[in-house]
C-alpha cells in the first residue's frame, strides 16, 4: 500500500521535477508513431502502413516479450526486429522485464537497461537503442536522472503535443488506440500540432482488425497517416525528431 502510494506520488512528481528541459526551436510540426512491447502485427501491418506513407516508426522493446505469446498478442520475432532495423525503423527500449520504473531501485534499473540492451544487441549487433519508454507510462522521479544518463529521451503516455519547453525525459504521447480515441480526436491532436509547431507522438501496440484494448485498427492508423499527409507533416522516428530539434 505504502509503496503503491509512493509509486503514484513519484509518477506525479516526475511530470514536474528532474526534467531535461529543451526548448523546441521554431519548427514545422512533425509526428512520430511509436509501438510498445511490441506485438508482431505492429512490425507487420503497422510497419507496412508507415512505409506506404513514407514514414518509419519507433519500437520500444522489452527483451523478455520478444517472440513470446502474451494475453493479447504474440511478440514480434528476432527476424522482424532485424527487418525493421534494416528498413530504417528505430529499435528502442522498455525495461527488459517490462517492470515499471516506479518499482525499480537504481541497481535493479541498471540491470534492466543492461540486460535489454545486450539482448537486442544479440539479435543484431548494429542496433544501438538510444531512446526509452516507461512501461505502463509510469515514470519515476528517482529513475529519471538515471535514465537521462542512459538514453537521449524517455517517453510516457501523458497525452498532448510536445511544444514550447518540452521534457526530454517525459515526452508526451497520445494514444493510437481504438478504445481511447476516434478519428475526430486524432484530427484535434494534428490541429494542435500545426498551431503550436510542435511534435506529436502517438503510442500504441497491436495493429489489426480486431485489436486488443491497447491497440488500433488499420483504419484508425491509416486515418492518422493521412492526417499527417494532408498537413504536410513529416513522419519521423523519435531519434530523427530529436536530431531535427537539436536535442
Ligand atoms: Zn509496454
CSV table of C-alpha atoms and ligand atoms in Angstrom, one decimal:
chain,number,residue,atom,x,y,z
A,1,UNK,CA,0.0,0.0,0.0
A,2,UNK,CA,2.7,2.4,1.1
A,3,UNK,CA,4.8,1.5,-1.9
A,4,UNK,CA,1.9,1.8,-4.3
A,5,UNK,CA,1.3,5.3,-2.9
A,6,UNK,CA,5.0,6.2,-3.2
A,7,UNK,CA,4.9,5.0,-6.8
A,8,UNK,CA,1.9,7.2,-7.6
A,9,UNK,CA,3.4,10.2,-6.0
A,10,UNK,CA,6.7,9.6,-7.7
A,11,UNK,CA,5.0,9.3,-11.1
A,12,UNK,CA,3.1,12.6,-10.5
A,13,UNK,CA,6.3,14.4,-9.3
A,14,UNK,CA,8.1,13.0,-12.3
A,15,UNK,CA,5.9,15.3,-14.5
A,16,UNK,CA,7.3,18.4,-12.9
A,17,UNK,CA,10.8,17.6,-11.4
A,18,UNK,CA,14.1,16.4,-12.6
A,19,UNK,CA,13.2,17.4,-16.1
A,20,UNK,CA,15.5,17.5,-19.1
A,21,UNK,CA,14.1,20.8,-20.4
A,22,UNK,CA,14.6,21.5,-24.1
A,23,UNK,CA,13.1,24.5,-25.9
A,24,UNK,CA,11.6,23.3,-29.2
A,25,UNK,CA,13.0,25.7,-31.8
A,26,UNK,CA,10.6,27.4,-34.2
A,27,UNK,CA,9.8,24.5,-36.2
A,28,UNK,CA,7.4,22.9,-38.7
A,29,UNK,CA,5.3,20.3,-36.9
A,30,UNK,CA,6.1,16.7,-37.1
A,31,UNK,CA,4.7,13.4,-36.0
A,32,UNK,CA,6.1,10.1,-34.6
A,33,UNK,CA,4.4,6.7,-34.4
A,34,UNK,CA,5.6,4.5,-31.6
A,35,UNK,CA,4.8,0.9,-30.7
A,36,UNK,CA,5.4,-0.6,-27.3
A,37,UNK,CA,6.4,-4.2,-26.3
A,38,UNK,CA,5.8,-4.9,-29.4
A,39,UNK,CA,3.2,-7.2,-31.0
A,40,UNK,CA,4.0,-8.9,-34.3
A,41,UNK,CA,1.2,-7.0,-36.0
A,42,UNK,CA,2.9,-3.7,-35.2
A,43,UNK,CA,6.0,-5.0,-37.0
A,44,UNK,CA,3.8,-6.4,-39.9
A,45,UNK,CA,0.7,-4.3,-40.8
A,46,UNK,CA,1.9,-1.4,-38.7
A,47,UNK,CA,5.3,-1.0,-40.4
A,48,UNK,CA,3.8,-1.7,-43.8
A,49,UNK,CA,1.3,1.2,-43.4
A,50,UNK,CA,4.0,3.5,-42.2
A,51,UNK,CA,6.3,2.6,-45.1
A,52,UNK,CA,3.5,3.1,-47.6
A,53,UNK,CA,3.1,6.6,-46.3
A,54,UNK,CA,6.9,7.3,-46.4
A,55,UNK,CA,7.3,7.1,-42.7
A,56,UNK,CA,9.2,5.0,-40.2
A,57,UNK,CA,8.3,4.1,-36.6
A,58,UNK,CA,9.9,3.6,-33.2
A,59,UNK,CA,9.5,0.3,-31.5
A,60,UNK,CA,10.1,0.2,-27.7
A,61,UNK,CA,11.0,-3.4,-27.0
A,62,UNK,CA,11.2,-5.4,-23.7
A,63,UNK,CA,13.6,-8.3,-24.3
A,64,UNK,CA,11.5,-10.7,-22.2
A,65,UNK,CA,8.5,-10.2,-24.5
A,66,UNK,CA,10.3,-10.8,-27.8
A,67,UNK,CA,9.0,-13.8,-29.7
A,68,UNK,CA,6.7,-14.7,-26.7
A,69,UNK,CA,2.9,-15.1,-26.6
A,70,UNK,CA,1.0,-12.9,-24.1
A,71,UNK,CA,-2.6,-12.4,-23.3
A,72,UNK,CA,-3.5,-10.3,-26.3
A,73,UNK,CA,-0.9,-10.9,-29.0
A,74,UNK,CA,2.4,-12.7,-30.0
A,75,UNK,CA,5.5,-10.7,-29.5
A,76,UNK,CA,7.5,-9.8,-32.6
A,77,UNK,CA,10.2,-12.2,-33.7
A,78,UNK,CA,14.0,-11.6,-33.9
A,79,UNK,CA,13.7,-11.7,-37.7
A,80,UNK,CA,11.0,-9.0,-37.6
A,81,UNK,CA,13.3,-6.8,-35.5
A,82,UNK,CA,16.2,-7.2,-38.0
A,83,UNK,CA,13.8,-6.4,-40.9
A,84,UNK,CA,12.5,-3.3,-39.1
A,85,UNK,CA,16.0,-2.1,-38.3
A,86,UNK,CA,17.2,-2.6,-41.9
A,87,UNK,CA,14.2,-0.8,-43.3
A,88,UNK,CA,15.0,2.3,-41.2
A,89,UNK,CA,12.6,1.9,-38.3
A,90,UNK,CA,14.0,2.7,-34.8
A,91,UNK,CA,14.6,0.0,-32.2
A,92,UNK,CA,14.3,1.5,-28.7
A,93,UNK,CA,14.0,0.2,-25.2
A,94,UNK,CA,11.5,-0.5,-22.5
A,95,UNK,CA,12.8,-2.3,-19.4
A,96,UNK,CA,13.8,-5.9,-20.1
A,97,UNK,CA,11.2,-7.5,-17.8
A,98,UNK,CA,8.6,-4.8,-18.6
A,99,UNK,CA,8.6,-3.9,-14.9
A,100,UNK,CA,7.5,-0.3,-14.1
A,101,UNK,CA,10.3,2.1,-13.3
A,102,UNK,CA,8.5,3.0,-10.1
A,103,UNK,CA,9.2,-0.5,-8.7
A,104,UNK,CA,12.9,-0.5,-9.5
A,105,UNK,CA,15.8,0.9,-7.4
A,106,UNK,CA,18.9,2.2,-9.1
A,107,UNK,CA,20.7,-1.1,-9.2
A,108,UNK,CA,17.7,-3.0,-10.5
A,109,UNK,CA,17.1,-0.4,-13.2
A,110,UNK,CA,20.8,-0.6,-14.2
A,111,UNK,CA,20.4,-4.4,-14.6
A,112,UNK,CA,17.2,-3.9,-16.7
A,113,UNK,CA,18.8,-1.4,-19.0
A,114,UNK,CA,22.0,-3.6,-19.4
A,115,UNK,CA,20.1,-6.8,-20.0
A,116,UNK,CA,17.7,-5.3,-22.5
A,117,UNK,CA,20.5,-3.6,-24.5
A,118,UNK,CA,22.6,-6.8,-24.6
A,119,UNK,CA,19.5,-8.9,-25.6
A,120,UNK,CA,18.7,-6.5,-28.5
A,121,UNK,CA,22.4,-6.3,-29.4
A,122,UNK,CA,22.5,-10.1,-29.5
A,123,UNK,CA,19.8,-10.1,-32.2
A,124,UNK,CA,21.7,-7.6,-34.4
A,125,UNK,CA,25.0,-6.1,-33.2
A,126,UNK,CA,24.4,-3.0,-35.3
A,127,UNK,CA,21.3,-2.0,-33.3
A,128,UNK,CA,22.2,0.7,-30.7
A,129,UNK,CA,19.0,1.7,-28.9
A,130,UNK,CA,19.1,5.4,-27.9
A,131,UNK,CA,15.6,6.0,-26.5
A,132,UNK,CA,13.4,4.7,-23.8
A,133,UNK,CA,9.7,4.4,-23.0
A,134,UNK,CA,8.4,3.9,-19.5
A,135,UNK,CA,6.5,0.6,-19.2
A,136,UNK,CA,2.8,1.4,-18.4
A,137,UNK,CA,3.7,5.0,-19.0
A,138,UNK,CA,4.7,5.3,-15.3
A,139,UNK,CA,7.7,7.5,-14.7
A,140,UNK,CA,9.7,7.7,-11.5
A,141,UNK,CA,11.1,10.9,-10.2
A,142,UNK,CA,14.0,8.8,-8.8
A,143,UNK,CA,14.8,7.0,-12.0
A,144,UNK,CA,14.6,9.9,-14.4
A,145,UNK,CA,18.1,11.2,-13.9
A,146,UNK,CA,19.5,7.6,-14.2
A,147,UNK,CA,17.5,7.2,-17.5
A,148,UNK,CA,18.8,10.5,-18.7
A,149,UNK,CA,22.3,9.3,-18.4
A,150,UNK,CA,21.5,6.1,-20.4
A,151,UNK,CA,19.1,7.4,-23.1
A,152,UNK,CA,18.6,10.5,-25.1
A,153,UNK,CA,14.9,10.6,-24.2
A,154,UNK,CA,12.1,8.8,-22.2
A,155,UNK,CA,8.5,8.7,-23.4
A,156,UNK,CA,5.5,8.5,-21.2
A,157,UNK,CA,1.7,8.3,-22.0
A,158,UNK,CA,0.7,11.7,-20.9
A,159,UNK,CA,-1.3,12.9,-23.9
A,160,UNK,CA,-0.8,16.2,-25.8
A,161,UNK,CA,1.6,17.8,-28.2
A,162,UNK,CA,5.2,18.4,-27.2
A,163,UNK,CA,5.7,22.1,-27.8
A,164,UNK,CA,7.4,25.1,-26.3
A,165,UNK,CA,9.6,23.9,-23.5
A,166,UNK,CA,9.5,20.1,-23.5
A,167,UNK,CA,10.8,17.5,-21.1
A,168,UNK,CA,13.1,15.1,-23.0
A,169,UNK,CA,12.8,12.6,-20.1
A,170,UNK,CA,9.0,12.7,-20.1
A,171,UNK,CA,7.9,13.1,-23.6
A,172,UNK,CA,4.1,13.4,-24.1
A,173,UNK,CA,2.4,10.7,-26.2
A,174,UNK,CA,-1.2,10.4,-27.3
A,175,UNK,CA,-3.0,7.0,-27.8
A,176,UNK,CA,-3.4,5.4,-31.2
A,177,UNK,CA,-5.8,3.1,-29.5
A,178,UNK,CA,-9.4,2.5,-30.8
A,179,UNK,CA,-10.8,2.3,-27.2
A,180,UNK,CA,-9.4,5.7,-26.3
A,181,UNK,CA,-9.6,7.8,-29.4
A,182,UNK,CA,-11.6,8.2,-32.6
A,183,UNK,CA,-10.7,9.9,-35.9
A,184,UNK,CA,-12.0,13.3,-34.7
A,185,UNK,CA,-9.8,13.0,-31.6
A,186,UNK,CA,-6.8,12.3,-33.8
A,187,UNK,CA,-7.6,15.3,-36.0
A,188,UNK,CA,-7.7,17.5,-32.9
A,189,UNK,CA,-4.1,16.5,-32.0
A,190,UNK,CA,-2.9,17.1,-35.5
A,191,UNK,CA,-4.5,20.6,-35.5
A,192,UNK,CA,-2.9,21.4,-32.1
A,193,UNK,CA,0.5,20.3,-33.6
A,194,UNK,CA,0.0,22.6,-36.6
A,195,UNK,CA,-1.0,25.5,-34.4
A,196,UNK,CA,1.9,25.1,-32.0
A,197,UNK,CA,4.6,23.9,-34.4
A,198,UNK,CA,5.0,21.0,-32.1
A,199,UNK,CA,6.0,17.4,-32.1
A,200,UNK,CA,3.1,14.9,-31.9
A,201,UNK,CA,3.9,11.4,-30.7
A,202,UNK,CA,1.4,8.5,-30.9
A,203,UNK,CA,1.8,5.3,-28.9
A,204,UNK,CA,0.1,2.0,-29.5
A,205,UNK,CA,0.5,-1.7,-29.5
A,206,UNK,CA,-1.1,-4.1,-32.0
A,207,UNK,CA,-2.5,-3.1,-35.4
A,208,UNK,CA,-5.2,-5.5,-36.5
A,209,UNK,CA,-8.9,-5.6,-37.5
A,210,UNK,CA,-9.8,-6.8,-34.0
A,211,UNK,CA,-7.3,-5.0,-31.8
A,212,UNK,CA,-6.7,-5.6,-28.1
A,213,UNK,CA,-7.8,-2.9,-25.6
A,214,UNK,CA,-4.4,-1.4,-26.2
A,215,UNK,CA,-4.2,-1.5,-30.0
A,216,UNK,CA,-5.7,0.0,-33.1
A,217,UNK,CA,-7.3,-1.0,-36.3
A,218,UNK,CA,-5.5,-0.4,-39.6
A,219,UNK,CA,-8.4,2.0,-40.3
A,220,UNK,CA,-7.5,4.3,-37.4
A,221,UNK,CA,-3.8,4.2,-38.2
A,222,UNK,CA,-4.5,5.0,-41.9
A,223,UNK,CA,-6.5,8.0,-40.8
A,224,UNK,CA,-3.6,9.3,-38.7
A,225,UNK,CA,-1.2,8.8,-41.5
A,226,UNK,CA,-3.4,10.6,-44.0
A,227,UNK,CA,-4.0,13.4,-41.4
A,228,UNK,CA,-0.2,13.9,-41.4
A,229,UNK,CA,0.0,13.9,-45.2
A,230,UNK,CA,-2.8,16.4,-45.5
A,231,UNK,CA,-0.9,18.8,-43.3
A,232,UNK,CA,2.5,18.1,-44.9
A,233,UNK,CA,3.8,16.9,-41.5
A,234,UNK,CA,6.8,14.6,-41.8
A,235,UNK,CA,6.5,11.2,-40.2
A,236,UNK,CA,9.8,10.6,-38.3
A,237,UNK,CA,11.2,8.3,-35.7
A,238,UNK,CA,11.9,9.6,-32.2
A,239,UNK,CA,15.6,9.5,-33.0
A,240,UNK,CA,15.1,11.6,-36.1
A,241,UNK,CA,12.8,14.0,-34.4
A,242,UNK,CA,15.4,14.6,-31.7
A,243,UNK,CA,18.0,15.3,-34.3
A,244,UNK,CA,15.7,17.8,-36.0
A,245,UNK,CA,15.1,19.7,-32.8
A,246,UNK,CA,18.8,19.7,-31.9
A,247,UNK,CA,18.3,17.7,-28.7
B,1,LIG,ZN1,4.8,-1.8,-22.7
